[in-house]
Coordinates of C-alpha atoms in Angstrom, one line a residue:
M70 CA -32.9 13.6 18.2
L71 CA -31.0 11.0 20.3
N72 CA -31.8 8.3 17.7
Q73 CA -30.4 10.5 14.9
W74 CA -27.1 10.9 16.7
A75 CA -27.0 7.2 17.4
N76 CA -27.3 6.6 13.7
V77 CA -24.5 9.1 13.0
I78 CA -22.2 7.4 15.5
R79 CA -22.8 4.0 14.1
W80 CA -22.1 5.3 10.6
E81 CA -18.9 7.1 11.7
L82 CA -17.4 4.1 13.6
R83 CA -18.1 1.6 10.9
T84 CA -15.1 -0.6 10.0
R85 CA -13.2 -0.4 6.7
M86 CA -12.1 -3.8 5.5
F87 CA -8.4 -4.3 6.1
L88 CA -7.9 -0.7 7.1
R89 CA -9.9 -0.1 10.3
T90 CA -11.4 -3.3 11.7
T91 CA -12.5 -4.5 15.0
E92 CA -9.8 -7.2 14.9
F93 CA -6.7 -7.3 12.7
L94 CA -3.3 -9.0 12.4
W95 CA 0.0 -7.4 13.2
Q96 CA 3.6 -8.2 12.3
E97 CA 5.5 -6.6 15.1
G98 CA 8.9 -6.5 16.6
H99 CA 10.7 -5.1 19.6
T100 CA 14.5 -4.8 20.2
A101 CA 16.7 -3.4 22.9
H102 CA 20.2 -2.0 22.4
A103 CA 23.2 -0.7 24.2
S104 CA 23.4 2.6 22.4
H105 CA 21.2 5.0 20.5
E106 CA 23.2 4.5 17.4
E107 CA 22.6 0.8 17.3
A108 CA 18.8 1.3 17.9
V109 CA 18.6 3.9 15.1
E110 CA 20.4 1.5 12.7
E111 CA 17.9 -1.2 13.5
V112 CA 14.9 1.2 13.0
L113 CA 16.2 2.2 9.6
R114 CA 17.0 -1.4 8.6
I115 CA 13.4 -2.5 9.3
L116 CA 12.1 0.6 7.5
D117 CA 14.1 -0.5 4.4
I118 CA 12.7 -4.0 4.7
Y119 CA 9.1 -2.7 4.8
A120 CA 9.8 -0.4 1.8
A121 CA 11.3 -3.3 -0.1
V122 CA 8.3 -5.5 0.5
A123 CA 5.9 -2.7 -0.5
E124 CA 7.8 -1.8 -3.7
E125 CA 9.4 -5.1 -4.9
M126 CA 6.7 -7.5 -3.9
M127 CA 3.5 -5.5 -3.8
A128 CA 4.5 -3.1 -6.6
M129 CA 3.3 -0.3 -4.4
P130 CA 5.6 2.8 -4.4
V131 CA 6.2 4.4 -1.0
I132 CA 7.9 7.4 0.5
K133 CA 10.2 6.7 3.4
G134 CA 10.1 9.5 5.9
V135 CA 10.0 10.6 9.5
K136 CA 6.8 11.6 11.3
T137 CA 6.4 15.1 12.8
R138 CA 6.4 15.4 16.6
A139 CA 2.6 15.7 16.5
E140 CA 2.2 12.5 14.4
K141 CA 4.8 10.3 16.0
F142 CA 4.1 7.3 18.2
A143 CA 3.1 8.6 21.7
G144 CA 5.9 8.1 24.2
G145 CA 8.5 7.4 21.5
F146 CA 11.5 9.5 20.5
R147 CA 11.0 9.4 16.7
T148 CA 8.7 7.6 14.3
Y149 CA 9.7 6.6 10.8
C150 CA 7.1 5.4 8.2
I151 CA 6.4 4.4 4.6
E152 CA 3.6 6.4 3.0
A153 CA 1.7 5.2 -0.1
M154 CA -0.8 7.0 -2.4
M155 CA -3.9 5.2 -3.3
Q156 CA -5.7 5.5 -6.7
N157 CA -7.9 8.3 -5.5
G158 CA -4.9 10.4 -4.3
L159 CA -5.5 9.7 -0.6
A160 CA -2.5 8.7 1.6
L161 CA -2.2 5.5 3.5
Q162 CA 0.4 4.8 6.2
A163 CA 1.7 1.4 5.2
G164 CA 4.2 0.7 8.0
T165 CA 6.0 2.3 10.9
S166 CA 9.4 1.8 12.6
H167 CA 9.8 3.6 16.0
D168 CA 12.9 4.9 17.7
L169 CA 11.7 4.7 21.3
G170 CA 14.9 6.1 22.8
Q171 CA 15.2 5.3 26.5
N172 CA 11.7 6.5 27.4
F173 CA 10.2 3.0 28.0
G174 CA 13.4 1.7 29.5
K175 CA 13.1 4.4 32.2
A176 CA 9.4 4.0 32.6
F177 CA 9.6 0.3 33.2
D178 CA 13.1 0.3 34.7
V179 CA 14.7 -1.9 32.1
Q180 CA 18.5 -1.7 32.5
F181 CA 21.6 -3.6 31.4
Q182 CA 25.2 -3.7 32.5
N183 CA 27.5 -1.9 30.1
K184 CA 31.1 -2.8 29.3
E185 CA 32.4 -0.6 32.1
G186 CA 30.1 -2.5 34.6
R187 CA 27.7 0.4 35.1
L188 CA 23.9 0.0 34.8
E189 CA 22.3 1.9 31.9
Y190 CA 18.7 2.1 30.5
V191 CA 18.2 0.2 27.3
W192 CA 17.6 2.0 24.0
Q193 CA 14.5 0.4 22.4
T194 CA 12.8 0.0 19.0
S195 CA 9.4 -1.1 17.9
W196 CA 8.1 -1.7 14.4
G197 CA 5.2 -3.2 12.7
V198 CA 2.9 -3.6 9.7
T199 CA -0.7 -4.9 9.7
T200 CA -3.3 -6.4 7.4
R201 CA -3.8 -2.8 6.2
L202 CA -1.2 -3.7 3.6
I203 CA -3.9 -5.9 2.0
G204 CA -6.1 -2.9 1.8
G205 CA -3.3 -0.8 0.3
L206 CA -2.6 -3.5 -2.3
I207 CA -6.2 -3.6 -3.4
M208 CA -6.5 0.2 -3.6
T209 CA -3.3 0.6 -5.5
H210 CA -3.9 -1.9 -8.3
S211 CA -7.4 -3.2 -8.5
D212 CA -10.2 -2.0 -10.8
D213 CA -14.0 -2.2 -11.3
K214 CA -13.7 -5.8 -12.5
G215 CA -12.1 -7.0 -9.3
L216 CA -8.7 -7.7 -7.8
V217 CA -5.4 -7.2 -9.6
L218 CA -2.5 -9.0 -8.0
P219 CA 1.2 -8.4 -8.7
P220 CA 2.7 -11.6 -10.0
K221 CA 5.2 -11.9 -7.2
L222 CA 2.4 -12.0 -4.6
A223 CA -0.2 -14.0 -6.6
P224 CA -0.7 -17.5 -5.2
V225 CA -1.9 -18.6 -8.6
K226 CA 0.1 -16.9 -11.4
A227 CA -1.6 -18.4 -14.4
V228 CA -4.8 -20.3 -15.1
L229 CA -5.5 -22.2 -18.3
V230 CA -9.2 -22.2 -19.4
P231 CA -10.0 -24.9 -22.0
I232 CA -12.8 -23.9 -24.4
Y233 CA -14.9 -26.4 -26.3
R234 CA -18.5 -26.6 -27.4
K235 CA -18.7 -30.1 -28.9
D236 CA -18.1 -33.3 -27.1
E237 CA -15.8 -34.5 -29.8
D238 CA -13.5 -31.6 -29.1
K239 CA -13.5 -32.1 -25.3
G240 CA -11.0 -34.9 -25.0
Q241 CA -8.4 -33.4 -27.3
V242 CA -8.6 -29.9 -25.8
L243 CA -8.4 -31.2 -22.2
E244 CA -5.5 -33.4 -23.0
A245 CA -3.5 -30.6 -24.5
A246 CA -4.6 -28.2 -21.7
H247 CA -3.3 -30.4 -18.9
R248 CA -0.1 -31.2 -20.8
I249 CA 0.7 -27.5 -21.6
A250 CA -0.3 -26.4 -18.1
K251 CA 2.0 -28.9 -16.5
E252 CA 4.9 -27.7 -18.7
V253 CA 4.5 -24.0 -17.7
G254 CA 3.2 -24.4 -14.1
A255 CA -0.3 -23.2 -14.7
K256 CA -3.6 -24.3 -13.1
V257 CA -6.3 -25.8 -15.4
D258 CA -9.8 -24.8 -14.7
D259 CA -11.8 -27.6 -16.3
R260 CA -14.8 -27.5 -13.9
E261 CA -18.0 -29.0 -15.2
G262 CA -21.1 -26.9 -15.2
Q263 CA -19.3 -23.7 -15.8
S264 CA -19.2 -21.9 -19.1
P265 CA -15.8 -20.6 -20.3
G266 CA -17.1 -17.1 -19.8
A267 CA -18.0 -17.8 -16.1
R268 CA -14.6 -19.3 -15.6
F269 CA -12.8 -16.3 -17.1
F270 CA -14.9 -14.0 -14.8
H271 CA -14.1 -16.2 -11.8
W272 CA -10.3 -15.7 -12.2
E273 CA -10.6 -12.1 -13.3
R274 CA -12.3 -11.1 -10.1
R275 CA -9.5 -12.9 -8.1
G276 CA -6.8 -11.0 -9.8
V277 CA -4.9 -13.9 -11.4
P278 CA -2.1 -12.2 -13.4
V279 CA -2.4 -14.3 -16.6
V280 CA -5.2 -16.4 -18.1
L281 CA -4.4 -18.8 -20.9
E282 CA -7.1 -19.6 -23.5
L283 CA -7.1 -22.9 -25.4
G284 CA -9.8 -24.1 -27.8
P285 CA -10.1 -26.2 -31.0
R286 CA -9.1 -23.3 -33.2
D287 CA -6.1 -22.6 -31.1
L288 CA -5.0 -26.2 -31.4
A289 CA -5.5 -26.1 -35.1
S290 CA -3.4 -22.9 -35.4
G291 CA -0.7 -24.2 -33.1
K292 CA -1.2 -21.2 -30.7
I293 CA -2.4 -20.6 -27.2
V294 CA -3.8 -17.2 -26.2
V295 CA -2.1 -15.3 -23.3
K296 CA -4.2 -12.6 -21.6
R297 CA -2.9 -10.2 -19.0
R298 CA -5.2 -9.3 -16.1
D299 CA -4.0 -5.7 -15.7
T300 CA -4.1 -4.5 -19.3
G301 CA -6.5 -7.1 -20.8
T302 CA -4.2 -7.5 -23.8
K303 CA -4.2 -10.9 -25.6
E304 CA -1.4 -12.5 -27.5
P305 CA -1.3 -15.8 -29.4
V306 CA 1.9 -17.8 -28.5
P307 CA 3.2 -21.2 -29.8
P308 CA 3.1 -23.8 -27.0
G309 CA 6.8 -24.4 -27.4
E310 CA 7.5 -20.7 -26.6
L311 CA 4.9 -20.4 -23.8
A312 CA 7.1 -21.1 -20.8
A313 CA 9.5 -18.3 -21.7
K314 CA 6.7 -16.0 -22.8
L315 CA 4.8 -16.5 -19.5
S316 CA 7.9 -15.8 -17.5
A317 CA 8.5 -12.6 -19.4
V318 CA 4.9 -11.4 -19.2
L319 CA 4.8 -11.9 -15.4
E320 CA 8.0 -10.0 -15.0
Q321 CA 6.8 -7.2 -17.2
M322 CA 3.5 -7.0 -15.5
Q323 CA 5.2 -6.7 -12.1
A324 CA 7.3 -3.8 -13.4
D325 CA 4.3 -2.2 -15.2
L326 CA 2.1 -2.2 -12.0
Y327 CA 4.8 -0.5 -10.0
N328 CA 5.6 2.0 -12.8
T329 CA 1.9 2.9 -13.3
A330 CA 1.4 3.5 -9.5
R331 CA 4.6 5.5 -9.3
Q332 CA 3.6 7.6 -12.3
R333 CA 0.2 8.2 -10.8
R334 CA 1.8 9.4 -7.6
K335 CA 4.1 11.7 -9.7
D336 CA 1.1 13.1 -11.6
N337 CA -0.8 13.8 -8.4
T338 CA 2.1 15.4 -6.4
V339 CA 2.3 19.2 -6.5
L340 CA 4.4 21.9 -4.9
A341 CA 2.8 24.6 -2.7
N342 CA 4.4 27.7 -1.2
S343 CA 1.7 29.0 1.0
L344 CA -1.0 27.6 3.4
D345 CA -3.7 29.0 1.0
E346 CA -2.2 27.0 -1.9
V347 CA -2.2 23.8 0.1
A348 CA -5.9 24.3 1.1
G349 CA -6.9 25.2 -2.5
I350 CA -5.1 22.2 -4.0
L351 CA -6.6 19.7 -1.6
Q352 CA -10.1 21.3 -1.9
D353 CA -9.9 21.1 -5.7
A354 CA -8.7 17.5 -5.7
S355 CA -11.6 16.5 -3.4
A356 CA -14.1 18.2 -5.7
E357 CA -12.7 16.5 -8.8
K358 CA -12.5 12.8 -7.6
G359 CA -13.4 12.7 -3.9
G360 CA -9.8 12.1 -3.1
G361 CA -6.7 14.2 -2.9
K362 CA -3.1 14.8 -3.8
F363 CA 0.3 14.8 -2.2
V364 CA 1.2 18.4 -1.6
M365 CA 4.9 19.1 -1.0
A366 CA 5.4 22.2 1.2
H367 CA 8.0 23.6 3.5
L368 CA 6.7 23.2 7.0
K369 CA 8.3 23.4 10.4
D370 CA 8.1 20.4 12.7
D371 CA 5.9 22.0 15.3
P372 CA 2.6 20.7 16.6
E373 CA 1.1 24.2 16.0
C374 CA 1.9 23.9 12.3
D375 CA 0.3 20.4 12.2
A376 CA -2.8 21.9 13.8
R377 CA -3.2 24.4 11.1
L378 CA -3.4 21.7 8.5
K379 CA -6.2 20.0 10.3
E380 CA -8.4 23.0 9.6
F381 CA -8.8 21.7 6.1
K382 CA -8.7 18.0 7.1
A383 CA -5.1 17.2 6.1
T384 CA -2.0 16.0 7.9
V385 CA 1.7 15.9 7.5
R386 CA 2.2 12.4 6.3
C387 CA 6.0 12.5 6.7
I388 CA 9.1 14.5 6.1
P389 CA 10.9 12.4 3.4
L390 CA 14.3 11.0 4.3
V391 CA 15.5 11.8 0.8
D392 CA 14.9 15.3 -0.6
E393 CA 13.7 15.0 -4.2
Y394 CA 12.7 18.7 -4.6
D395 CA 14.3 22.1 -4.0
G396 CA 16.0 21.9 -0.6
P397 CA 15.5 24.5 2.1
G398 CA 12.7 27.0 2.1
R399 CA 10.4 29.1 4.4
C400 CA 7.8 27.4 6.4
I401 CA 4.3 28.2 5.1
V402 CA 3.1 28.8 8.6
T403 CA 5.9 30.4 10.6
G404 CA 8.2 31.8 7.8
E405 CA 11.2 30.1 9.4
T406 CA 13.7 28.2 7.3
V407 CA 13.4 24.4 7.1
D408 CA 15.7 22.0 5.2
R409 CA 13.1 20.3 2.9
R410 CA 9.5 20.0 1.9
A411 CA 7.1 17.7 3.8
V412 CA 4.3 15.5 2.4
I413 CA 0.9 17.0 3.2
A414 CA -2.2 15.0 2.2
K415 CA -5.6 13.8 3.2
A416 CA -5.7 10.2 4.4
Y417 CA -7.8 7.2 5.1
L418 CA -8.8 6.6 8.7
R419 CA -9.1 10.3 9.8
W420 CA -12.3 10.9 11.7
Q421 CA -13.8 14.0 10.1
W422 CA -17.4 15.2 10.8
S423 CA -19.8 16.9 8.5
S424 CA -23.6 16.3 8.8
G425 CA -22.9 12.8 10.1
R426 CA -20.4 11.9 7.4
R427 CA -16.7 11.5 7.0
F428 CA -14.7 13.7 4.6
T429 CA -12.1 10.9 4.0

């Protein structure tokens, strides 16, 4: 019996690459301010930066919001976050920015002399993101073939794969490949001992946004084939137009990845007006695809309300800073009026038990 539980514990505490690891990297900052207003301004400025990185660079749409009292950083005054939806409908906290108030200033006796010459406790902030963003990037865009990288983040944006079967074609194809690649800023994969198919597969798995194909027939027709990683679509383009075309394709792919993820979130976000509705929606979503949905419901910021959601393995992800729905309504637990709906979802990294397995 003891060995069985040991196996369960090892299974439950396993790491999840980039999400929950024994060691991970942080980007973290701390600031101290003379007033609460200054501190809040800094907290929201950093939150905006994190959201911009997620959306503009990673093409990963996020919801900016504030955590409930039950979910905020312990010891802090208020926690702000960006929440993203992964392809299976589960939520991922992608970054946090904390208004620590004067709590830690008082705890550690950190004071400053104000303009009037009096000593006051500092108002502090703390904010950070981690390598979890890499996991979020993978789970937002990638597919069964491998990684899909947004062009703005891809270290290699385009690779040209020369194709030839006969030795007499090799020199001509390689010369044209290197010349064209230099003109458009692409990398040439002319490795010996690798078939064209193996080279295509190599870059497909690594998420390179665009692969260019050039063979004897392409040279004869005066075209080079442009293939997008995300859609798999191919288009023959004259070499003289390739630089402009490649730039346009990369820009369009960046926008398409963001819009696809945003539409997915929209399609998997639903409204609920009772606790039973929330439970039913999340249960049905788990049965359908092993994931979930974002459920928007009116909920009072009260730890007892948060506790009710844990009964069906969900949490309040955040209360959005911008209300995109129907304004005030009655809390689905207490019946009291609240000013907007909150995001309720199942999430990665929640420890849930059932016969030795996680639900999320």
